[in-house]
Amino acid sequence: MHDRQTMENFDIREVNANDELRLALKPERFVPRSSSFMTLPHKYDREDRSGLWQFETLKKLGLAADSRLLELGPGGGRLAMHVIPYLQHGHYAGLDVSRQGLDWLWDLLPEVDRAREPSLFWGGDFNLEGLLPWKPDIIWAHSVFTHLYWNEIGQCLHEMRKVIAPKGNFFATYFNTVDNMWTSQSYGKSGKKLTYGFKDPFHYRFDTLQSLARETGWHAVHEQMEKNHKGQTLIRFSPQ
């Protein structure tokens, strides 16, 4: 078990070394485990700025109570704690590569929200065909592309195109660079943290993601929204 005082730098690849092996495997339905054996390093609360930013941004982008939302990388529950009680019963689904991250999410939810039957899945190749109870109107990936190689983003876009509703939208945040792809760039208030073109956390040029989008059946545009607290840019993928 990792000894963490905070999940501010939560990274799906570091939560559990064995979970990284899941990146190559088809997702399966998540069955909650008792958290009594775990020493949870931190629980987000309803004042967590990332969760609040995500929830308010999604509402500005059109999220309504009757929307069907698929969240990629929900581990930790920062958005889930707000959006599950907001959505109609059974209208939330989440996919995470980390089993432990989903344990954290489930542990965070009160019984009344667990009873709303969120659909949770554990796996890494993004293939959810035959698993989702509906086609999502909105797919949300906050700070997920920042941890993925370009070919993994391509796989994600390819699989999400298969399951999204015809008029749905896929929103994702990422570190955008307009400079040399291979020059590290700083982010955050301190300016001491770096993103890279070759390792996690990744930054990407917009035209790279546009090219991946075209190849997988999407049209990609930047959303003119307030950036998140890490300075990531929001991109919208619409089915072509």
PDB file of C-alpha atoms in Angstrom:
ATOM      1  CA  MET A   1       0.000   0.000   0.000  1.00  0.00           C
ATOM      2  CA  HIS A   2       1.287   3.413  -0.893  1.00  0.00           C
ATOM      3  CA  ASP A   3       1.712   5.782   2.024  1.00  0.00           C
ATOM      4  CA  ARG A   4       0.281   9.065   0.749  1.00  0.00           C
ATOM      5  CA  GLN A   5      -0.714  12.074   2.790  1.00  0.00           C
ATOM      6  CA  THR A   6      -2.557  13.626  -0.124  1.00  0.00           C
ATOM      7  CA  MET A   7      -3.979  12.639  -3.483  1.00  0.00           C
ATOM      8  CA  GLU A   8      -3.324  16.061  -5.019  1.00  0.00           C
ATOM      9  CA  ASN A   9      -0.863  14.393  -7.397  1.00  0.00           C
ATOM     10  CA  PHE A  10      -3.064  11.322  -7.892  1.00  0.00           C
ATOM     11  CA  ASP A  11      -1.706   9.295 -10.807  1.00  0.00           C
ATOM     12  CA  ILE A  12      -3.576   6.269 -12.108  1.00  0.00           C
ATOM     13  CA  ARG A  13      -0.306   4.520 -12.970  1.00  0.00           C
ATOM     14  CA  GLU A  14       1.183   4.913  -9.500  1.00  0.00           C
ATOM     15  CA  VAL A  15      -1.763   3.911  -7.332  1.00  0.00           C
ATOM     16  CA  ASN A  16      -1.037   0.207  -7.637  1.00  0.00           C
ATOM     17  CA  ALA A  17       1.878  -1.197  -9.621  1.00  0.00           C
ATOM     18  CA  ASN A  18      -0.166  -4.232 -10.662  1.00  0.00           C
ATOM     19  CA  ASP A  19      -2.898  -2.051 -12.122  1.00  0.00           C
ATOM     20  CA  GLU A  20      -0.628  -0.899 -14.939  1.00  0.00           C
ATOM     21  CA  LEU A  21      -0.935  -4.412 -16.375  1.00  0.00           C
ATOM     22  CA  ARG A  22      -4.628  -3.691 -16.831  1.00  0.00           C
ATOM     23  CA  LEU A  23      -3.860  -1.218 -19.619  1.00  0.00           C
ATOM     24  CA  ALA A  24      -3.794  -4.135 -22.048  1.00  0.00           C
ATOM     25  CA  LEU A  25      -6.961  -5.834 -20.803  1.00  0.00           C
ATOM     26  CA  LYS A  26     -10.643  -5.487 -21.652  1.00  0.00           C
ATOM     27  CA  PRO A  27     -12.636  -3.762 -18.903  1.00  0.00           C
ATOM     28  CA  GLU A  28     -14.862  -5.740 -16.581  1.00  0.00           C
ATOM     29  CA  ARG A  29     -17.572  -4.750 -14.144  1.00  0.00           C
ATOM     30  CA  PHE A  30     -16.204  -3.449 -10.848  1.00  0.00           C
ATOM     31  CA  VAL A  31     -17.417  -5.254  -7.740  1.00  0.00           C
ATOM     32  CA  PRO A  32     -16.855  -3.118  -4.618  1.00  0.00           C
ATOM     33  CA  ARG A  33     -14.628  -4.552  -1.908  1.00  0.00           C
ATOM     34  CA  SER A  34     -14.841  -3.778   1.763  1.00  0.00           C
ATOM     35  CA  SER A  35     -12.534  -0.865   2.523  1.00  0.00           C
ATOM     36  CA  SER A  36     -12.074  -1.951   6.131  1.00  0.00           C
ATOM     37  CA  PHE A  37      -8.660  -3.402   5.284  1.00  0.00           C
ATOM     38  CA  MET A  38      -7.461  -0.201   3.636  1.00  0.00           C
ATOM     39  CA  THR A  39      -5.875   2.841   5.194  1.00  0.00           C
ATOM     40  CA  LEU A  40      -7.193   5.456   2.821  1.00  0.00           C
ATOM     41  CA  PRO A  41      -4.554   8.209   2.462  1.00  0.00           C
ATOM     42  CA  HIS A  42      -7.057  10.958   1.842  1.00  0.00           C
ATOM     43  CA  LYS A  43     -10.726  11.508   1.159  1.00  0.00           C
ATOM     44  CA  TYR A  44     -11.795  14.394  -0.982  1.00  0.00           C
ATOM     45  CA  ASP A  45     -14.643  16.461   0.357  1.00  0.00           C
ATOM     46  CA  ARG A  46     -17.315  18.501  -1.357  1.00  0.00           C
ATOM     47  CA  GLU A  47     -15.099  21.590  -1.283  1.00  0.00           C
ATOM     48  CA  ASP A  48     -12.369  19.977  -3.386  1.00  0.00           C
ATOM     49  CA  ARG A  49     -11.647  22.526  -6.107  1.00  0.00           C
ATOM     50  CA  SER A  50     -11.047  20.020  -8.881  1.00  0.00           C
ATOM     51  CA  GLY A  51     -14.335  18.238  -8.282  1.00  0.00           C
ATOM     52  CA  LEU A  52     -16.246  21.514  -8.114  1.00  0.00           C
ATOM     53  CA  TRP A  53     -14.582  22.832 -11.283  1.00  0.00           C
ATOM     54  CA  GLN A  54     -15.444  19.656 -13.169  1.00  0.00           C
ATOM     55  CA  PHE A  55     -19.061  19.648 -12.020  1.00  0.00           C
ATOM     56  CA  GLU A  56     -19.693  23.310 -12.787  1.00  0.00           C
ATOM     57  CA  THR A  57     -17.910  23.054 -16.146  1.00  0.00           C
ATOM     58  CA  LEU A  58     -19.988  20.054 -17.171  1.00  0.00           C
ATOM     59  CA  LYS A  59     -23.212  21.898 -16.365  1.00  0.00           C
ATOM     60  CA  LYS A  60     -22.042  24.828 -18.497  1.00  0.00           C
ATOM     61  CA  LEU A  61     -21.358  22.349 -21.295  1.00  0.00           C
ATOM     62  CA  GLY A  62     -24.910  21.023 -21.176  1.00  0.00           C
ATOM     63  CA  LEU A  63     -24.986  18.350 -18.460  1.00  0.00           C
ATOM     64  CA  ALA A  64     -28.565  17.954 -17.192  1.00  0.00           C
ATOM     65  CA  ALA A  65     -30.194  15.613 -14.704  1.00  0.00           C
ATOM     66  CA  ASP A  66     -31.381  13.332 -17.502  1.00  0.00           C
ATOM     67  CA  SER A  67     -27.955  13.182 -19.204  1.00  0.00           C
ATOM     68  CA  ARG A  68     -26.123   9.874 -19.334  1.00  0.00           C
ATOM     69  CA  LEU A  69     -22.533  10.468 -18.288  1.00  0.00           C
ATOM     70  CA  LEU A  70     -19.496   8.235 -18.752  1.00  0.00           C
ATOM     71  CA  GLU A  71     -16.456   9.399 -16.793  1.00  0.00           C
ATOM     72  CA  LEU A  72     -13.018   8.089 -17.722  1.00  0.00           C
ATOM     73  CA  GLY A  73     -10.567   8.044 -14.833  1.00  0.00           C
ATOM     74  CA  PRO A  74     -13.045   8.646 -11.978  1.00  0.00           C
ATOM     75  CA  GLY A  75     -10.858   7.051  -9.278  1.00  0.00           C
ATOM     76  CA  GLY A  76     -10.929   9.093  -6.095  1.00  0.00           C
ATOM     77  CA  GLY A  77     -14.476  10.308  -6.716  1.00  0.00           C
ATOM     78  CA  ARG A  78     -13.777  14.024  -6.994  1.00  0.00           C
ATOM     79  CA  LEU A  79     -16.477  14.510  -9.634  1.00  0.00           C
ATOM     80  CA  ALA A  80     -18.578  11.464  -8.765  1.00  0.00           C
ATOM     81  CA  MET A  81     -19.523  12.800  -5.320  1.00  0.00           C
ATOM     82  CA  HIS A  82     -21.218  15.774  -7.007  1.00  0.00           C
ATOM     83  CA  VAL A  83     -22.571  14.292 -10.198  1.00  0.00           C
ATOM     84  CA  ILE A  84     -24.068  10.965  -9.038  1.00  0.00           C
ATOM     85  CA  PRO A  85     -26.700  12.613  -6.786  1.00  0.00           C
ATOM     86  CA  TYR A  86     -27.350  15.214  -9.503  1.00  0.00           C
ATOM     87  CA  LEU A  87     -28.075  12.734 -12.288  1.00  0.00           C
ATOM     88  CA  GLN A  88     -31.121  10.519 -12.560  1.00  0.00           C
ATOM     89  CA  HIS A  89     -30.908   7.027 -11.074  1.00  0.00           C
ATOM     90  CA  GLY A  90     -28.459   4.856 -13.018  1.00  0.00           C
ATOM     91  CA  HIS A  91     -27.258   7.625 -15.336  1.00  0.00           C
ATOM     92  CA  TYR A  92     -23.594   7.584 -14.252  1.00  0.00           C
ATOM     93  CA  ALA A  93     -20.858   5.212 -15.397  1.00  0.00           C
ATOM     94  CA  GLY A  94     -17.130   5.291 -14.727  1.00  0.00           C
ATOM     95  CA  LEU A  95     -14.103   3.441 -16.121  1.00  0.00           C
ATOM     96  CA  ASP A  96     -10.735   3.437 -14.385  1.00  0.00           C
ATOM     97  CA  VAL A  97      -7.520   1.485 -14.862  1.00  0.00           C
ATOM     98  CA  SER A  98      -7.019   1.405 -11.098  1.00  0.00           C
ATOM     99  CA  ARG A  99      -8.992  -1.016  -8.950  1.00  0.00           C
ATOM    100  CA  GLN A 100      -7.818   0.839  -5.875  1.00  0.00           C
ATOM    101  CA  GLY A 101      -8.928   4.159  -7.329  1.00  0.00           C
ATOM    102  CA  LEU A 102     -12.452   2.758  -7.683  1.00  0.00           C
ATOM    103  CA  ASP A 103     -12.265   1.471  -4.111  1.00  0.00           C
ATOM    104  CA  TRP A 104     -11.518   5.055  -3.065  1.00  0.00           C
ATOM    105  CA  LEU A 105     -14.487   6.313  -5.080  1.00  0.00           C
ATOM    106  CA  TRP A 106     -16.877   3.730  -3.638  1.00  0.00           C
ATOM    107  CA  ASP A 107     -15.688   4.363  -0.095  1.00  0.00           C
ATOM    108  CA  LEU A 108     -16.396   8.063  -0.567  1.00  0.00           C
ATOM    109  CA  LEU A 109     -20.027   7.603  -1.652  1.00  0.00           C
ATOM    110  CA  PRO A 110     -22.782   7.621   0.981  1.00  0.00           C
ATOM    111  CA  GLU A 111     -25.277   4.751   0.878  1.00  0.00           C
ATOM    112  CA  VAL A 112     -27.915   6.937  -0.750  1.00  0.00           C
ATOM    113  CA  ASP A 113     -25.608   7.514  -3.744  1.00  0.00           C
ATOM    114  CA  ARG A 114     -24.526   3.880  -3.932  1.00  0.00           C
ATOM    115  CA  ALA A 115     -28.224   3.013  -4.158  1.00  0.00           C
ATOM    116  CA  ARG A 116     -28.434   5.114  -7.331  1.00  0.00           C
ATOM    117  CA  GLU A 117     -26.583   2.230  -9.011  1.00  0.00           C
ATOM    118  CA  PRO A 118     -23.625   3.872 -10.722  1.00  0.00           C
ATOM    119  CA  SER A 119     -22.033   1.512 -13.250  1.00  0.00           C
ATOM    120  CA  LEU A 120     -18.315   1.148 -12.546  1.00  0.00           C
ATOM    121  CA  PHE A 121     -15.785  -0.691 -14.688  1.00  0.00           C
ATOM    122  CA  TRP A 122     -12.155  -1.636 -14.151  1.00  0.00           C
ATOM    123  CA  GLY A 123      -9.744  -2.037 -17.054  1.00  0.00           C
ATOM    124  CA  GLY A 124      -7.452  -0.314 -19.449  1.00  0.00           C
ATOM    125  CA  ASP A 125      -8.130  -0.779 -23.163  1.00  0.00           C
ATOM    126  CA  PHE A 126     -11.279   1.424 -23.145  1.00  0.00           C
ATOM    127  CA  ASN A 127     -13.414  -1.257 -24.831  1.00  0.00           C
ATOM    128  CA  LEU A 128     -16.842  -0.920 -23.213  1.00  0.00           C
ATOM    129  CA  GLU A 129     -18.930  -2.479 -25.978  1.00  0.00           C
ATOM    130  CA  GLY A 130     -21.597  -4.684 -24.440  1.00  0.00           C
ATOM    131  CA  LEU A 131     -20.924  -3.409 -20.912  1.00  0.00           C
ATOM    132  CA  LEU A 132     -22.582   0.005 -20.735  1.00  0.00           C
ATOM    133  CA  PRO A 133     -26.340   0.022 -20.002  1.00  0.00           C
ATOM    134  CA  TRP A 134     -26.854   2.908 -22.451  1.00  0.00           C
ATOM    135  CA  LYS A 135     -25.042   5.139 -24.938  1.00  0.00           C
ATOM    136  CA  PRO A 136     -23.552   8.154 -23.126  1.00  0.00           C
ATOM    137  CA  ASP A 137     -24.619  11.668 -24.071  1.00  0.00           C
ATOM    138  CA  ILE A 138     -21.432  12.999 -22.489  1.00  0.00           C
ATOM    139  CA  ILE A 139     -18.045  11.352 -22.019  1.00  0.00           C
ATOM    140  CA  TRP A 140     -15.694  13.154 -19.630  1.00  0.00           C
ATOM    141  CA  ALA A 141     -11.950  12.608 -19.235  1.00  0.00           C
ATOM    142  CA  HIS A 142     -10.379  15.056 -16.795  1.00  0.00           C
ATOM    143  CA  SER A 143      -6.588  14.873 -16.569  1.00  0.00           C
ATOM    144  CA  VAL A 144      -6.532  11.469 -18.273  1.00  0.00           C
ATOM    145  CA  PHE A 145      -4.808  12.296 -21.573  1.00  0.00           C
ATOM    146  CA  THR A 146      -2.003  13.828 -19.498  1.00  0.00           C
ATOM    147  CA  HIS A 147      -1.034  10.276 -18.485  1.00  0.00           C
ATOM    148  CA  LEU A 148      -1.460   8.572 -21.871  1.00  0.00           C
ATOM    149  CA  TYR A 149       0.872   8.030 -24.808  1.00  0.00           C
ATOM    150  CA  TRP A 150      -0.520   9.257 -28.119  1.00  0.00           C
ATOM    151  CA  ASN A 151      -1.380   5.735 -29.283  1.00  0.00           C
ATOM    152  CA  GLU A 152      -3.337   5.127 -26.065  1.00  0.00           C
ATOM    153  CA  ILE A 153      -5.286   8.330 -26.735  1.00  0.00           C
ATOM    154  CA  GLY A 154      -5.985   6.984 -30.223  1.00  0.00           C
ATOM    155  CA  GLN A 155      -7.256   3.724 -28.723  1.00  0.00           C
ATOM    156  CA  CYS A 156      -9.438   5.683 -26.311  1.00  0.00           C
ATOM    157  CA  LEU A 157     -10.957   7.770 -29.111  1.00  0.00           C
ATOM    158  CA  HIS A 158     -11.482   4.672 -31.253  1.00  0.00           C
ATOM    159  CA  GLU A 159     -13.380   2.832 -28.515  1.00  0.00           C
ATOM    160  CA  MET A 160     -15.381   5.834 -27.300  1.00  0.00           C
ATOM    161  CA  ARG A 161     -16.578   6.462 -30.854  1.00  0.00           C
ATOM    162  CA  LYS A 162     -18.258   3.036 -30.775  1.00  0.00           C
ATOM    163  CA  VAL A 163     -20.324   3.696 -27.664  1.00  0.00           C
ATOM    164  CA  ILE A 164     -21.249   7.397 -27.695  1.00  0.00           C
ATOM    165  CA  ALA A 165     -24.788   8.539 -28.511  1.00  0.00           C
ATOM    166  CA  PRO A 166     -25.177   9.917 -32.069  1.00  0.00           C
ATOM    167  CA  LYS A 167     -25.422  13.525 -30.852  1.00  0.00           C
ATOM    168  CA  GLY A 168     -23.136  13.068 -27.854  1.00  0.00           C
ATOM    169  CA  ASN A 169     -19.899  14.855 -27.016  1.00  0.00           C
ATOM    170  CA  PHE A 170     -16.605  13.688 -25.557  1.00  0.00           C
ATOM    171  CA  PHE A 171     -14.800  16.306 -23.471  1.00  0.00           C
ATOM    172  CA  ALA A 172     -11.198  15.899 -22.332  1.00  0.00           C
ATOM    173  CA  THR A 173      -8.583  18.097 -20.691  1.00  0.00           C
ATOM    174  CA  TYR A 174      -4.931  18.028 -21.663  1.00  0.00           C
ATOM    175  CA  PHE A 175      -1.723  20.024 -21.461  1.00  0.00           C
ATOM    176  CA  ASN A 176      -1.542  21.983 -24.700  1.00  0.00           C
ATOM    177  CA  THR A 177       1.761  23.152 -26.154  1.00  0.00           C
ATOM    178  CA  VAL A 178       2.282  25.511 -29.069  1.00  0.00           C
ATOM    179  CA  ASP A 179       6.053  25.325 -28.760  1.00  0.00           C
ATOM    180  CA  ASN A 180       8.507  22.606 -29.675  1.00  0.00           C
ATOM    181  CA  MET A 181       6.859  19.315 -28.711  1.00  0.00           C
ATOM    182  CA  TRP A 182      10.105  18.051 -27.189  1.00  0.00           C
ATOM    183  CA  THR A 183      10.745  21.041 -24.938  1.00  0.00           C
ATOM    184  CA  SER A 184       9.469  20.587 -21.388  1.00  0.00           C
ATOM    185  CA  GLN A 185       7.035  23.214 -20.159  1.00  0.00           C
ATOM    186  CA  SER A 186       6.003  24.286 -16.673  1.00  0.00           C
ATOM    187  CA  TYR A 187       2.531  24.241 -15.177  1.00  0.00           C
ATOM    188  CA  GLY A 188       0.835  25.070 -11.902  1.00  0.00           C
ATOM    189  CA  LYS A 189       1.119  28.150  -9.735  1.00  0.00           C
ATOM    190  CA  SER A 190       4.685  27.431  -8.662  1.00  0.00           C
ATOM    191  CA  GLY A 191       5.887  26.841 -12.208  1.00  0.00           C
ATOM    192  CA  LYS A 192       8.158  24.106 -10.873  1.00  0.00           C
ATOM    193  CA  LYS A 193       6.203  21.158 -12.246  1.00  0.00           C
ATOM    194  CA  LEU A 194       6.919  20.091 -15.814  1.00  0.00           C
ATOM    195  CA  THR A 195       5.164  18.351 -18.680  1.00  0.00           C
ATOM    196  CA  TYR A 196       6.951  16.483 -21.464  1.00  0.00           C
ATOM    197  CA  GLY A 197       6.565  15.258 -25.011  1.00  0.00           C
ATOM    198  CA  PHE A 198       7.985  11.826 -24.216  1.00  0.00           C
ATOM    199  CA  LYS A 199       6.911  10.878 -20.684  1.00  0.00           C
ATOM    200  CA  ASP A 200       4.176  11.314 -18.094  1.00  0.00           C
ATOM    201  CA  PRO A 201       2.834  13.940 -17.541  1.00  0.00           C
ATOM    202  CA  PHE A 202       2.470  14.497 -21.277  1.00  0.00           C
ATOM    203  CA  HIS A 203       1.710  17.613 -23.263  1.00  0.00           C
ATOM    204  CA  TYR A 204       0.417  17.555 -26.842  1.00  0.00           C
ATOM    205  CA  ARG A 205       0.006  19.897 -29.764  1.00  0.00           C
ATOM    206  CA  PHE A 206      -3.614  20.447 -30.743  1.00  0.00           C
ATOM    207  CA  ASP A 207      -2.949  19.328 -34.314  1.00  0.00           C
ATOM    208  CA  THR A 208      -1.743  15.953 -32.999  1.00  0.00           C
ATOM    209  CA  LEU A 209      -5.068  15.373 -31.249  1.00  0.00           C
ATOM    210  CA  GLN A 210      -6.966  16.692 -34.271  1.00  0.00           C
ATOM    211  CA  SER A 211      -5.229  14.115 -36.448  1.00  0.00           C
ATOM    212  CA  LEU A 212      -6.083  11.296 -34.024  1.00  0.00           C
ATOM    213  CA  ALA A 213      -9.665  12.540 -33.936  1.00  0.00           C
ATOM    214  CA  ARG A 214     -10.033  12.490 -37.723  1.00  0.00           C
ATOM    215  CA  GLU A 215      -8.620   8.977 -37.921  1.00  0.00           C
ATOM    216  CA  THR A 216     -11.114   7.701 -35.340  1.00  0.00           C
ATOM    217  CA  GLY A 217     -14.271   9.448 -36.534  1.00  0.00           C
ATOM    218  CA  TRP A 218     -14.343  12.659 -34.497  1.00  0.00           C
ATOM    219  CA  HIS A 219     -14.255  16.399 -35.078  1.00  0.00           C
ATOM    220  CA  ALA A 220     -12.083  18.157 -32.467  1.00  0.00           C
ATOM    221  CA  VAL A 221     -12.342  21.770 -31.294  1.00  0.00           C
ATOM    222  CA  HIS A 222     -11.069  23.710 -28.304  1.00  0.00           C
ATOM    223  CA  GLU A 223     -13.672  24.848 -25.786  1.00  0.00           C
ATOM    224  CA  GLN A 224     -13.301  28.447 -24.657  1.00  0.00           C
ATOM    225  CA  MET A 225     -13.721  27.629 -20.981  1.00  0.00           C
ATOM    226  CA  GLU A 226     -11.838  28.539 -17.836  1.00  0.00           C
ATOM    227  CA  LYS A 227      -8.830  26.250 -17.491  1.00  0.00           C
ATOM    228  CA  ASN A 228      -8.625  23.861 -14.568  1.00  0.00           C
ATOM    229  CA  HIS A 229      -6.313  24.502 -11.614  1.00  0.00           C
ATOM    230  CA  LYS A 230      -3.427  22.800 -13.419  1.00  0.00           C
ATOM    231  CA  GLY A 231      -3.824  24.983 -16.502  1.00  0.00           C
ATOM    232  CA  GLN A 232      -5.099  22.248 -18.793  1.00  0.00           C
ATOM    233  CA  THR A 233      -7.050  23.035 -21.947  1.00  0.00           C
ATOM    234  CA  LEU A 234     -10.489  21.573 -22.655  1.00  0.00           C
ATOM    235  CA  ILE A 235     -11.175  19.887 -25.977  1.00  0.00           C
ATOM    236  CA  ARG A 236     -14.508  18.710 -27.420  1.00  0.00           C
ATOM    237  CA  PHE A 237     -14.754  15.663 -29.677  1.00  0.00           C
ATOM    238  CA  SER A 238     -18.000  15.379 -31.654  1.00  0.00           C
ATOM    239  CA  PRO A 239     -18.875  12.308 -33.754  1.00  0.00           C
ATOM    240  CA  GLN A 240     -18.404  12.812 -37.489  1.00  0.00           C
TER     241      GLN A 240
END
